[in-house]
Amino acid sequence: MADMEKLLVAIVKRQSAGERLQVPEGGQLLWQWFCDLHGARTWNANGPNPISYGEIAIYRDLAGWPMEERHIQILRAMDEAWVADFYKRQNRPENSDKPLPAPSGRQMTPALFDAMFG
């Protein structure tokens, strides 16, 4: 099952980059679960929240899927990859609320400082 986790995490990363990929045999149900949970993902002011164990448990109970611990580990790994990629694309370090400042080609001079801060 570790191989399936690696394959599905790689697909999540490559899908985020805009590639269309074929989900491997045996991974379609996990992919469906991830897409369903991802579609109901909550967001905060800074971006997406990770899919919680509680949300997975509610989904499992409502849908009646016989999820095992290994399935949940794979779903969490897929989600972790997606969230990390999202923040990477937003130019933010992981686990940070603030975006990284854009690099400036200008040197800070006293005149520029005064112009900015008065």
PDB file of C-alpha atoms in Angstrom:
ATOM      1  CA  MET A   1       0.000   0.000   0.000  1.00  0.00           C
ATOM      2  CA  ALA A   2       3.020   2.290   0.413  1.00  0.00           C
ATOM      3  CA  ASP A   3       3.517   2.189  -3.350  1.00  0.00           C
ATOM      4  CA  MET A   4      -0.094   3.266  -3.903  1.00  0.00           C
ATOM      5  CA  GLU A   5       0.411   6.148  -1.469  1.00  0.00           C
ATOM      6  CA  LYS A   6       3.491   7.323  -3.363  1.00  0.00           C
ATOM      7  CA  LEU A   7       1.679   7.070  -6.698  1.00  0.00           C
ATOM      8  CA  LEU A   8      -1.388   8.971  -5.505  1.00  0.00           C
ATOM      9  CA  VAL A   9       0.672  11.684  -3.776  1.00  0.00           C
ATOM     10  CA  ALA A  10       2.675  12.133  -6.984  1.00  0.00           C
ATOM     11  CA  ILE A  11      -0.567  12.440  -8.956  1.00  0.00           C
ATOM     12  CA  VAL A  12      -1.888  15.079  -6.528  1.00  0.00           C
ATOM     13  CA  LYS A  13       1.297  17.122  -6.971  1.00  0.00           C
ATOM     14  CA  ARG A  14       1.272  16.817 -10.742  1.00  0.00           C
ATOM     15  CA  GLN A  15      -2.482  17.545 -10.981  1.00  0.00           C
ATOM     16  CA  SER A  16      -1.860  20.744  -9.011  1.00  0.00           C
ATOM     17  CA  ALA A  17       0.632  21.728 -11.704  1.00  0.00           C
ATOM     18  CA  GLY A  18      -2.090  21.354 -14.336  1.00  0.00           C
ATOM     19  CA  GLU A  19      -1.235  17.926 -15.717  1.00  0.00           C
ATOM     20  CA  ARG A  20      -3.982  15.415 -16.431  1.00  0.00           C
ATOM     21  CA  LEU A  21      -2.983  11.971 -15.275  1.00  0.00           C
ATOM     22  CA  GLN A  22      -4.506   8.531 -15.172  1.00  0.00           C
ATOM     23  CA  VAL A  23      -5.206   7.238 -11.668  1.00  0.00           C
ATOM     24  CA  PRO A  24      -3.630   3.783 -11.303  1.00  0.00           C
ATOM     25  CA  GLU A  25      -5.709   0.624 -11.033  1.00  0.00           C
ATOM     26  CA  GLY A  26      -6.705   0.098  -7.430  1.00  0.00           C
ATOM     27  CA  GLY A  27      -6.440   3.797  -6.630  1.00  0.00           C
ATOM     28  CA  GLN A  28      -9.704   5.005  -8.161  1.00  0.00           C
ATOM     29  CA  LEU A  29     -11.735   4.643  -4.975  1.00  0.00           C
ATOM     30  CA  LEU A  30      -9.120   6.468  -2.899  1.00  0.00           C
ATOM     31  CA  TRP A  31      -9.004   9.190  -5.562  1.00  0.00           C
ATOM     32  CA  GLN A  32     -12.814   9.489  -5.447  1.00  0.00           C
ATOM     33  CA  TRP A  33     -12.733   9.769  -1.663  1.00  0.00           C
ATOM     34  CA  PHE A  34     -10.040  12.443  -1.833  1.00  0.00           C
ATOM     35  CA  CYS A  35     -11.964  14.423  -4.474  1.00  0.00           C
ATOM     36  CA  ASP A  36     -15.174  14.225  -2.434  1.00  0.00           C
ATOM     37  CA  LEU A  37     -13.424  15.377   0.742  1.00  0.00           C
ATOM     38  CA  HIS A  38     -11.466  18.042  -1.130  1.00  0.00           C
ATOM     39  CA  GLY A  39     -14.697  19.409  -2.606  1.00  0.00           C
ATOM     40  CA  ALA A  40     -16.065  19.931   0.903  1.00  0.00           C
ATOM     41  CA  ARG A  41     -12.812  21.420   2.219  1.00  0.00           C
ATOM     42  CA  THR A  42     -13.101  24.406   4.554  1.00  0.00           C
ATOM     43  CA  TRP A  43     -11.029  27.532   4.054  1.00  0.00           C
ATOM     44  CA  ASN A  44      -9.891  30.334   6.313  1.00  0.00           C
ATOM     45  CA  ALA A  45      -8.696  33.843   5.513  1.00  0.00           C
ATOM     46  CA  ASN A  46      -5.221  32.546   4.695  1.00  0.00           C
ATOM     47  CA  GLY A  47      -6.092  29.523   2.599  1.00  0.00           C
ATOM     48  CA  PRO A  48      -7.296  25.939   2.837  1.00  0.00           C
ATOM     49  CA  ASN A  49      -7.636  23.957   6.026  1.00  0.00           C
ATOM     50  CA  PRO A  50      -6.313  20.404   5.988  1.00  0.00           C
ATOM     51  CA  ILE A  51      -8.939  17.677   5.824  1.00  0.00           C
ATOM     52  CA  SER A  52      -9.410  16.585   9.434  1.00  0.00           C
ATOM     53  CA  TYR A  53      -9.825  13.091  10.818  1.00  0.00           C
ATOM     54  CA  GLY A  54     -13.303  14.136  11.914  1.00  0.00           C
ATOM     55  CA  GLU A  55     -14.291  15.093   8.378  1.00  0.00           C
ATOM     56  CA  ILE A  56     -12.966  11.778   7.086  1.00  0.00           C
ATOM     57  CA  ALA A  57     -14.905   9.888   9.786  1.00  0.00           C
ATOM     58  CA  ILE A  58     -18.139  11.727   8.995  1.00  0.00           C
ATOM     59  CA  TYR A  59     -17.677  11.110   5.273  1.00  0.00           C
ATOM     60  CA  ARG A  60     -16.976   7.424   5.918  1.00  0.00           C
ATOM     61  CA  ASP A  61     -20.079   7.069   8.095  1.00  0.00           C
ATOM     62  CA  LEU A  62     -22.419   9.006   5.793  1.00  0.00           C
ATOM     63  CA  ALA A  63     -21.238   7.321   2.613  1.00  0.00           C
ATOM     64  CA  GLY A  64     -20.949   3.898   4.225  1.00  0.00           C
ATOM     65  CA  TRP A  65     -17.431   3.232   2.938  1.00  0.00           C
ATOM     66  CA  PRO A  66     -15.415   0.553   4.782  1.00  0.00           C
ATOM     67  CA  MET A  67     -12.275   2.656   5.282  1.00  0.00           C
ATOM     68  CA  GLU A  68      -9.304   1.150   7.053  1.00  0.00           C
ATOM     69  CA  GLU A  69      -6.457   2.936   8.812  1.00  0.00           C
ATOM     70  CA  ARG A  70      -4.189   2.546   5.764  1.00  0.00           C
ATOM     71  CA  HIS A  71      -6.788   4.277   3.582  1.00  0.00           C
ATOM     72  CA  ILE A  72      -6.971   7.199   5.983  1.00  0.00           C
ATOM     73  CA  GLN A  73      -3.169   7.482   6.024  1.00  0.00           C
ATOM     74  CA  ILE A  74      -3.137   7.675   2.234  1.00  0.00           C
ATOM     75  CA  LEU A  75      -5.903  10.301   2.205  1.00  0.00           C
ATOM     76  CA  ARG A  76      -3.983  12.382   4.747  1.00  0.00           C
ATOM     77  CA  ALA A  77      -0.755  12.082   2.721  1.00  0.00           C
ATOM     78  CA  MET A  78      -2.594  13.178  -0.433  1.00  0.00           C
ATOM     79  CA  ASP A  79      -4.111  16.120   1.419  1.00  0.00           C
ATOM     80  CA  GLU A  80      -0.785  17.118   2.954  1.00  0.00           C
ATOM     81  CA  ALA A  81       0.767  17.170  -0.524  1.00  0.00           C
ATOM     82  CA  TRP A  82      -2.090  19.289  -1.909  1.00  0.00           C
ATOM     83  CA  VAL A  83      -1.999  21.822   0.948  1.00  0.00           C
ATOM     84  CA  ALA A  84       1.809  22.114   0.769  1.00  0.00           C
ATOM     85  CA  ASP A  85       1.608  22.691  -2.983  1.00  0.00           C
ATOM     86  CA  PHE A  86      -1.127  25.309  -2.529  1.00  0.00           C
ATOM     87  CA  TYR A  87       0.979  27.351  -0.105  1.00  0.00           C
ATOM     88  CA  LYS A  88       4.066  26.917  -2.266  1.00  0.00           C
ATOM     89  CA  ARG A  89       2.142  28.386  -5.194  1.00  0.00           C
ATOM     90  CA  GLN A  90       0.937  31.258  -3.001  1.00  0.00           C
ATOM     91  CA  ASN A  91       4.562  32.162  -2.243  1.00  0.00           C
ATOM     92  CA  ARG A  92       4.057  31.412   1.440  1.00  0.00           C
ATOM     93  CA  PRO A  93       6.119  29.219   3.687  1.00  0.00           C
ATOM     94  CA  GLU A  94       4.214  26.228   5.053  1.00  0.00           C
ATOM     95  CA  ASN A  95       2.412  26.855   8.354  1.00  0.00           C
ATOM     96  CA  SER A  96       2.609  30.621   7.894  1.00  0.00           C
ATOM     97  CA  ASP A  97      -0.147  33.167   7.610  1.00  0.00           C
ATOM     98  CA  LYS A  98       1.947  35.758   5.805  1.00  0.00           C
ATOM     99  CA  PRO A  99       3.085  35.690   2.192  1.00  0.00           C
ATOM    100  CA  LEU A 100       6.761  36.152   1.492  1.00  0.00           C
ATOM    101  CA  PRO A 101       7.629  39.691   0.419  1.00  0.00           C
ATOM    102  CA  ALA A 102       8.319  40.221  -3.245  1.00  0.00           C
ATOM    103  CA  PRO A 103      12.006  40.808  -3.843  1.00  0.00           C
ATOM    104  CA  SER A 104      12.839  44.369  -4.807  1.00  0.00           C
ATOM    105  CA  GLY A 105      15.496  45.385  -7.266  1.00  0.00           C
ATOM    106  CA  ARG A 106      15.971  48.701  -5.466  1.00  0.00           C
ATOM    107  CA  GLN A 107      18.314  49.453  -2.613  1.00  0.00           C
ATOM    108  CA  MET A 108      16.792  51.081   0.456  1.00  0.00           C
ATOM    109  CA  THR A 109      17.999  54.676   0.585  1.00  0.00           C
ATOM    110  CA  PRO A 110      17.162  57.404   3.095  1.00  0.00           C
ATOM    111  CA  ALA A 111      15.077  59.167   0.428  1.00  0.00           C
ATOM    112  CA  LEU A 112      13.135  55.991  -0.378  1.00  0.00           C
ATOM    113  CA  PHE A 113      12.584  55.320   3.327  1.00  0.00           C
ATOM    114  CA  ASP A 114      11.241  58.857   3.814  1.00  0.00           C
ATOM    115  CA  ALA A 115       8.983  58.483   0.784  1.00  0.00           C
ATOM    116  CA  MET A 116       7.529  55.271   2.177  1.00  0.00           C
ATOM    117  CA  PHE A 117       7.231  56.147   5.850  1.00  0.00           C
ATOM    118  CA  GLY A 118       7.212  59.941   5.860  1.00  0.00           C
TER     119      GLY A 118
END
